[in-house]
Coordinates of C-alpha atoms in Angstrom, one line a residue:
X1 CA 107.9 113.2 94.9
X2 CA 107.6 110.3 92.7
X3 CA 111.2 108.6 91.9
X4 CA 111.8 107.6 88.3
X5 CA 109.4 104.9 87.1
X6 CA 111.3 103.3 84.5
X7 CA 112.8 100.8 87.6
X8 CA 109.7 100.3 89.5
X9 CA 107.4 99.0 86.2
X10 CA 110.7 96.9 85.3
X11 CA 110.2 95.2 88.7
X12 CA 106.4 95.1 88.0
X13 CA 106.5 93.5 84.7
X14 CA 108.9 90.6 86.2
X15 CA 106.6 90.0 88.9
X16 CA 103.1 89.6 86.8
X17 CA 105.4 87.5 84.5
X18 CA 106.1 85.3 87.1
X19 CA 104.5 82.1 88.7
X20 CA 104.8 83.2 92.1
X21 CA 104.8 86.8 93.0
X22 CA 106.9 87.3 95.5
X23 CA 105.2 89.4 97.6
X24 CA 101.5 87.8 98.6
X25 CA 99.4 87.3 101.5
X26 CA 97.4 90.0 103.2
X27 CA 97.8 94.1 102.2
X28 CA 96.1 96.0 105.2
X29 CA 95.2 99.6 104.7
X30 CA 95.7 100.7 108.4
X31 CA 94.9 104.1 107.6
X32 CA 91.2 105.2 108.4
X33 CA 90.8 107.5 105.1
X34 CA 97.6 110.8 97.5
X35 CA 97.5 110.6 93.4
X36 CA 95.0 112.4 94.7
X37 CA 93.5 114.6 92.6
X38 CA 95.9 114.7 89.9
X39 CA 96.3 118.7 88.9
X40 CA 98.2 117.4 86.0
X41 CA 95.8 116.0 83.2
X42 CA 96.2 114.2 79.7
X43 CA 93.8 115.6 76.9
X44 CA 90.8 113.1 76.3
X45 CA 91.6 110.9 73.5
X46 CA 89.6 111.1 70.5
X47 CA 86.5 108.7 69.5
X48 CA 87.2 105.4 68.1
X49 CA 86.8 104.6 64.7
X50 CA 85.3 102.0 63.0
X51 CA 86.3 98.0 63.7
X52 CA 86.1 94.7 62.9
X53 CA 84.7 91.7 64.9
X54 CA 87.0 90.2 68.4
X55 CA 85.7 88.2 70.4
X56 CA 82.6 90.5 71.4
X57 CA 84.2 93.8 71.5
X58 CA 85.5 95.4 68.0
X59 CA 89.0 96.4 67.7
X60 CA 90.5 98.1 64.8
X61 CA 94.3 99.6 64.0
X62 CA 94.3 103.0 65.0
X63 CA 94.5 105.3 62.2
X64 CA 97.1 108.2 60.9
X65 CA 95.2 110.8 63.6
X66 CA 97.0 109.4 66.5
X67 CA 99.8 111.4 67.1
X68 CA 101.8 108.9 69.4
X69 CA 103.9 106.3 66.5
X70 CA 103.9 103.7 69.2
X71 CA 100.6 103.2 70.2
X72 CA 99.2 103.8 66.4
X73 CA 101.6 100.5 65.3
X74 CA 101.0 98.3 68.3
X75 CA 97.3 99.0 69.5
X76 CA 94.4 98.3 68.7
X77 CA 91.0 100.5 69.3
X78 CA 87.7 99.6 70.5
X79 CA 84.3 100.8 72.0
X80 CA 82.1 99.0 74.7
X81 CA 78.8 100.8 75.4
X82 CA 77.5 100.9 78.6
X83 CA 74.3 102.4 80.2
X84 CA 74.9 105.9 82.5
X85 CA 72.6 104.4 85.2
X86 CA 72.5 100.4 85.3
X87 CA 69.1 100.6 87.2
X88 CA 67.6 102.1 84.0
X89 CA 67.7 99.2 80.9
X90 CA 66.4 102.0 78.7
X91 CA 67.9 105.0 79.6
X92 CA 71.1 106.6 78.9
X93 CA 74.0 105.2 77.2
X94 CA 77.7 106.1 77.2
X95 CA 80.2 105.2 74.5
X96 CA 83.8 104.6 75.9
X97 CA 87.2 103.7 74.3
X98 CA 89.5 101.0 74.5
X99 CA 93.0 100.4 73.6
X100 CA 94.0 96.9 73.2
X101 CA 97.9 96.0 72.7
X102 CA 98.8 92.8 72.1
X103 CA 101.3 90.8 73.8
X104 CA 104.7 92.1 72.0
X105 CA 105.5 88.4 72.1
X106 CA 103.4 85.3 73.2
X107 CA 101.2 86.3 75.3
X108 CA 101.3 83.4 78.7
X109 CA 99.9 85.3 81.3
X110 CA 96.7 87.4 82.4
X111 CA 95.6 90.4 80.4
X112 CA 96.9 93.7 82.0
X113 CA 94.1 96.6 82.7
X114 CA 96.0 99.8 83.5
X115 CA 94.8 102.5 85.5
X116 CA 96.5 105.7 85.3
X117 CA 96.0 109.0 87.9
X118 CA 93.8 111.7 87.7
X119 CA 91.3 112.3 88.3
X120 CA 89.7 114.9 85.8
X121 CA 91.9 112.9 83.4
X122 CA 91.9 110.8 80.5
X123 CA 93.1 107.0 81.0
X124 CA 93.9 106.6 77.2
X125 CA 97.6 106.4 76.8
X126 CA 99.9 109.4 74.7
X127 CA 102.8 106.4 74.3
X128 CA 103.6 103.0 74.8
X129 CA 106.0 103.8 78.0
X130 CA 108.0 100.6 79.9
X131 CA 107.7 98.0 77.2
X132 CA 108.1 95.3 80.0
X133 CA 105.1 95.1 80.7
X134 CA 103.7 94.6 77.2
X135 CA 106.1 91.3 76.7
X136 CA 103.9 88.6 77.7
X137 CA 100.8 90.2 78.3
X138 CA 97.4 91.8 76.9
X139 CA 97.3 94.8 78.0
X140 CA 94.0 97.0 77.9
X141 CA 93.2 100.9 78.9
X142 CA 89.5 101.4 79.5
X143 CA 88.3 104.8 79.0
X144 CA 87.3 106.7 82.2
X145 CA 83.2 107.9 82.2
X146 CA 83.3 111.1 82.4
X147 CA 86.3 112.0 80.8
X148 CA 87.0 109.7 77.6
X149 CA 84.5 108.6 75.2
X150 CA 81.1 110.2 74.2
X151 CA 80.4 112.0 77.6
X152 CA 82.9 113.9 79.3
X153 CA 82.5 116.4 82.2
X154 CA 84.3 119.7 80.6
X155 CA 83.9 122.6 82.9
X156 CA 84.9 125.8 81.0
X157 CA 83.0 128.1 83.3
X158 CA 85.7 126.9 86.1
X159 CA 88.7 127.8 83.7
X160 CA 86.6 131.3 83.4
X161 CA 86.3 132.0 86.9
X162 CA 89.8 131.5 87.9
X163 CA 91.5 134.5 85.8
X164 CA 88.0 136.0 86.8
X165 CA 89.1 137.1 90.3
X166 CA 92.7 137.1 92.3
X167 CA 92.9 133.5 93.4
X168 CA 92.4 133.2 97.3
X169 CA 90.2 136.0 97.9
X170 CA 86.8 136.3 99.0
X171 CA 85.7 137.1 95.3
X172 CA 87.8 134.3 93.8
X173 CA 85.5 131.6 96.5
X174 CA 82.8 132.6 95.6
X175 CA 83.2 132.6 91.8
X176 CA 85.0 129.4 91.7
X177 CA 81.7 127.9 93.5
X178 CA 79.5 129.4 91.3
X179 CA 81.5 128.7 88.0
X180 CA 80.7 124.8 89.0
X181 CA 77.3 125.4 90.3
X182 CA 76.7 126.5 86.5
X183 CA 78.7 123.7 85.6
X184 CA 76.3 120.8 87.2
X185 CA 73.4 122.8 86.5
X186 CA 74.3 123.1 82.5
X187 CA 75.4 119.1 82.5
X188 CA 72.0 118.2 84.2
X189 CA 70.1 120.2 82.1
X190 CA 71.6 118.0 79.0
X191 CA 70.5 114.5 80.8
X192 CA 73.8 114.1 82.0
X193 CA 73.0 112.2 85.5
X194 CA 76.4 113.2 87.5
X195 CA 75.4 110.8 89.9
X196 CA 76.9 108.3 87.9
X197 CA 80.2 109.4 87.1
X198 CA 81.5 107.7 90.2
X199 CA 84.8 105.2 91.0
X200 CA 82.5 103.1 91.7
X201 CA 80.7 103.5 88.4
X202 CA 84.3 103.1 86.6
X203 CA 85.3 100.0 88.6
X204 CA 81.1 98.3 86.8
X205 CA 82.8 99.4 84.0
X206 CA 86.0 97.8 84.0
X207 CA 84.2 94.5 84.9
X208 CA 81.5 94.7 82.1
X209 CA 85.0 95.1 79.8
X210 CA 86.6 91.7 81.4
X211 CA 82.7 90.2 81.1
X212 CA 82.2 91.1 77.1
X213 CA 85.9 90.2 76.7
X214 CA 85.8 86.8 78.7
X215 CA 88.8 87.7 80.8
X216 CA 88.5 85.1 83.8
X217 CA 91.4 86.6 85.5
X218 CA 93.4 90.2 84.9
X219 CA 96.3 92.3 86.3
X220 CA 96.2 95.5 87.4
X221 CA 99.0 98.2 87.0
X222 CA 97.6 101.4 88.6
X223 CA 98.7 104.6 89.8
X224 CA 97.8 108.0 92.3
X225 CA 94.1 108.0 91.1
X226 CA 93.8 104.5 89.7
X227 CA 95.1 102.5 92.7
X228 CA 92.0 103.6 94.4
X229 CA 89.8 102.3 91.8
X230 CA 92.2 99.2 91.6
X231 CA 91.2 98.7 95.5
X232 CA 87.4 99.4 94.9
X233 CA 88.0 96.8 92.0
X234 CA 89.3 94.2 94.0
X235 CA 87.0 94.5 96.9
X236 CA 84.0 93.9 95.2
X237 CA 85.4 91.6 92.4
X238 CA 88.2 89.8 94.5
X239 CA 88.0 87.3 91.9
X240 CA 88.4 88.1 89.5
X241 CA 91.9 89.8 90.4
X242 CA 94.9 87.2 90.1
X243 CA 98.0 90.5 91.2
X244 CA 98.0 94.2 91.8
X245 CA 100.7 96.7 91.2
X246 CA 100.2 100.2 92.8
X247 CA 102.4 103.2 92.2
X248 CA 102.0 105.7 94.6
X249 CA 98.9 103.9 96.2
X250 CA 96.2 106.2 97.5
X251 CA 93.9 104.8 100.6
X252 CA 90.8 105.9 101.1
X253 CA 90.4 109.3 102.9
X254 CA 93.5 111.0 100.9
X255 CA 92.0 112.7 97.8
X256 CA 92.4 115.6 101.2
X257 CA 96.1 115.9 101.0
X258 CA 98.2 116.5 104.2
X259 CA 99.7 120.3 105.1
X260 CA 102.0 118.1 107.5
X261 CA 103.0 116.2 104.6
X262 CA 103.5 119.1 102.7
X263 CA 105.8 120.9 105.4
X264 CA 107.8 117.8 105.8
X265 CA 108.6 117.4 102.2
X266 CA 109.9 120.9 101.8
X267 CA 112.0 120.4 105.5
X268 CA 113.5 117.5 103.5
X269 CA 114.6 118.7 100.9
X270 CA 115.8 121.9 102.5
X271 CA 118.2 119.1 104.4
X272 CA 119.3 117.8 100.4
X273 CA 120.1 121.4 99.2
X274 CA 122.4 122.0 102.5
X275 CA 124.6 118.7 101.7
X276 CA 124.3 120.0 98.6
X277 CA 127.6 122.2 96.7
X278 CA 125.9 123.8 94.5
X279 CA 122.6 124.4 95.5
X280 CA 123.3 125.6 99.1
X281 CA 126.1 128.1 97.2
X282 CA 122.6 130.1 96.5
X283 CA 120.5 129.5 99.7
X284 CA 122.0 128.5 102.8
X285 CA 117.9 128.3 104.1
X286 CA 116.0 126.9 101.3
X287 CA 112.7 126.6 103.4
X288 CA 112.9 130.0 103.9
X289 CA 114.1 130.4 100.4
X290 CA 110.5 128.9 99.3
X291 CA 108.7 130.6 102.4
X292 CA 110.2 134.1 100.6
X293 CA 108.5 132.9 97.1
X294 CA 105.3 132.0 99.3
X295 CA 104.5 135.9 100.4
X296 CA 106.5 137.6 97.5
X297 CA 103.3 139.4 96.3
X298 CA 103.0 140.8 99.6
X299 CA 105.8 141.8 100.8
X300 CA 107.2 143.6 97.5
X301 CA 103.0 144.9 96.4
X302 CA 104.2 143.3 92.7
X303 CA 100.5 143.5 91.3
X304 CA 101.8 140.6 88.9
X305 CA 102.5 138.2 91.6
X306 CA 99.1 136.2 93.4
X307 CA 100.9 134.4 96.3
X308 CA 97.7 131.5 96.0
X309 CA 98.8 131.0 92.7
X310 CA 102.4 130.5 93.9
X311 CA 101.3 128.2 96.4
X312 CA 99.2 126.1 94.4
X313 CA 101.8 126.1 91.9
X314 CA 104.6 124.9 94.4
X315 CA 102.1 122.3 95.4
X316 CA 101.7 121.1 91.7
X317 CA 105.1 120.9 91.1
X318 CA 106.0 119.1 93.9
X319 CA 104.6 116.1 91.8
X320 CA 108.0 115.4 89.9
X321 CA 111.4 116.2 90.0
X322 CA 112.2 118.4 86.8
X323 CA 109.0 120.6 87.8
X324 CA 110.2 121.0 91.4
X325 CA 113.8 122.3 90.3
X326 CA 112.0 124.7 88.0
X327 CA 109.9 125.9 91.1
X328 CA 113.0 126.4 93.2
X329 CA 114.9 128.2 90.7
X330 CA 112.3 130.7 90.9
X331 CA 112.3 130.9 94.3
X332 CA 116.0 131.8 94.8
X333 CA 115.9 134.1 92.1
X334 CA 112.9 135.9 93.5
X335 CA 115.0 135.8 96.9
X336 CA 117.5 137.8 94.8
X337 CA 115.5 140.3 93.3
X338 CA 113.9 138.7 89.9
X339 CA 110.7 137.9 90.2
X340 CA 109.8 136.6 86.8
X341 CA 109.3 132.9 87.2
X342 CA 106.7 133.9 90.1
X343 CA 104.7 136.3 88.2
X344 CA 104.6 132.9 85.7
X345 CA 102.3 131.1 88.5
X346 CA 99.4 132.3 87.7
X347 CA 99.2 132.0 83.8
X348 CA 100.4 128.1 84.9
X349 CA 97.4 127.4 86.8
X350 CA 95.4 128.9 84.1
X351 CA 97.0 126.5 81.7
X352 CA 96.7 123.6 84.0
X353 CA 93.4 124.4 84.9
X354 CA 92.3 124.2 81.2
X355 CA 93.3 120.7 80.8
X356 CA 91.7 119.1 83.4
X357 CA 88.2 118.1 83.3
X358 CA 86.7 119.6 86.2
X359 CA 83.3 117.7 86.2
X360 CA 85.3 114.7 86.3
X361 CA 87.8 115.8 88.7
X362 CA 84.8 116.7 91.2
X363 CA 82.7 113.4 90.8
X364 CA 85.4 111.0 91.9
X365 CA 87.5 113.4 94.5
X366 CA 85.1 114.4 96.0
X367 CA 83.9 111.1 97.6
X368 CA 86.7 112.2 100.8
X369 CA 85.5 115.6 101.2
X370 CA 83.5 115.1 104.8
X371 CA 87.2 115.5 106.0
X372 CA 87.4 118.9 105.1
X373 CA 85.8 119.8 108.3
X374 CA 88.4 118.6 110.5
X375 CA 91.7 119.7 108.0
X376 CA 90.3 123.2 107.4
X377 CA 92.5 124.9 109.5
X378 CA 95.4 123.7 108.5
X379 CA 94.5 124.7 105.1
X380 CA 95.9 128.3 105.3
X381 CA 100.1 129.6 105.1
X382 CA 101.4 130.4 108.3
X383 CA 104.3 131.8 109.3
X384 CA 105.8 127.6 109.7
X385 CA 103.8 126.1 106.9
X386 CA 102.8 125.8 103.7
X387 CA 99.7 124.6 104.5
X388 CA 97.5 122.6 101.9
X389 CA 96.9 125.0 98.6
X390 CA 95.4 122.2 96.2
X391 CA 92.5 122.0 99.4
X392 CA 92.3 125.0 99.4
X393 CA 91.5 125.3 96.0
X394 CA 89.6 122.2 96.0
X395 CA 86.9 122.8 98.5
X396 CA 85.7 125.8 96.8
X397 CA 85.3 124.1 94.2
X398 CA 83.3 120.8 95.8
X399 CA 81.3 123.4 96.9
X400 CA 79.3 124.2 94.1
X401 CA 79.0 120.3 92.9
X402 CA 76.3 117.6 93.8
X403 CA 78.1 115.0 96.0
X404 CA 76.3 111.3 96.1
X405 CA 76.2 109.5 99.3
X406 CA 79.5 107.1 99.2
X407 CA 79.0 103.3 101.0
X408 CA 80.5 104.2 104.2
X409 CA 82.4 101.0 104.2
X410 CA 84.5 102.6 101.2
X411 CA 85.2 105.6 103.2
X412 CA 87.3 103.3 105.9
X413 CA 90.2 101.2 105.2
X414 CA 90.0 97.0 104.5
X415 CA 91.6 94.2 104.1
X416 CA 92.4 93.4 100.8
X417 CA 94.0 89.8 99.9
X418 CA 94.8 90.0 96.6
X419 CA 98.5 89.8 96.2
X420 CA 100.0 93.1 95.9
X421 CA 103.1 94.8 95.2
X422 CA 102.8 98.5 96.5
X423 CA 105.4 101.5 95.2
X424 CA 105.3 104.7 97.2
X425 CA 107.9 107.0 97.8
X426 CA 108.9 108.9 100.8
X427 CA 109.4 112.6 98.9
X428 CA 106.2 112.7 97.6
X429 CA 103.4 115.3 98.4
X430 CA 100.4 113.2 96.7
X431 CA 101.6 109.8 97.8
X432 CA 103.4 109.5 100.5
X433 CA 104.6 106.4 102.1
X434 CA 103.1 107.8 105.2
X435 CA 99.6 107.2 103.7
X436 CA 99.8 103.8 103.7
X437 CA 102.2 102.7 106.7

């Protein structure tokens, strides 16, 4: 699971501030085909306020409606208007929010564009963490089309469908597919062209902002899904990017996850538990304990436990240490006869679904669904594997969404000559080190 980001970002800041990046030269993706879609979501930011003219985009201080004190004190907000379809000059327009955090000291390096994880989540910050990257660089957060600004692709139909039928049942699969179809039809009927909310359109928005602000060079700091945006930006506009830092890099093809990786992470956790006096006192075989938790509903007949919801909860909770510990505690308690935490999985799933911007999740993440035909047999839970629950869930959603064709060259690896620092972990189900090796 992702390591603490304080140290890596401190390293990133030092590299971006230095005259010569220690890790330079060629970074080549060797895999054809991470934070894949991130089931965790940040709420979409509130609309930007009127502003005064600075350069060619208007910026102004935040008002009291912004809850994050540091953003309110240091950040400036602005808006850029872009075409939904750049081939239609008189067509529909989008207003995208921009947050600028001026360098906390004297700016001496190229500005930094921050590209957060997702898709299905805002790119705007809830606070200013990792102060080191703000020391000598102006930092920009540019709203993701579809998740920020005037057009947010929300699908309340999907949240309703999740609780309408037992997750994992044939009825649930059909309900999810129908819900996304209904959402797509509703959004399209309102005049939204869902074909124009891809990663490539996000890259074009970043370039539009860079041009409007006169940014000759920019640095990129990205994580999870944002690293895919960073890769495509560097491929399409290589002369614009000075340096890039990727946290949890997600190469092409890896918005589809891996049952094999999931199982290796669980095996590794079990080995760590076996070597820990406290953990091993509660379970002698953590892998078995987890598998028992994933089948508790079927084994006990408890109607308050949905095994597919439990399996999906495990995958999403493996994204960070704190949530992983909560799930492991629930699995151990269940083995001892207390299934209360497992019974909460469905409620957790509902809360998470309500936070996701499902239309954005599908518009960007579906670029990799071509891999489903090959990998679908690995998605299910078996006696020896937890399978790939997120892919089981996502494939039901994607079946009801219009997916535009992507340029074939972006479905496979490419050489990127941008000086790049990549930080991935090996105890991580979303963006494991093996995806980029």
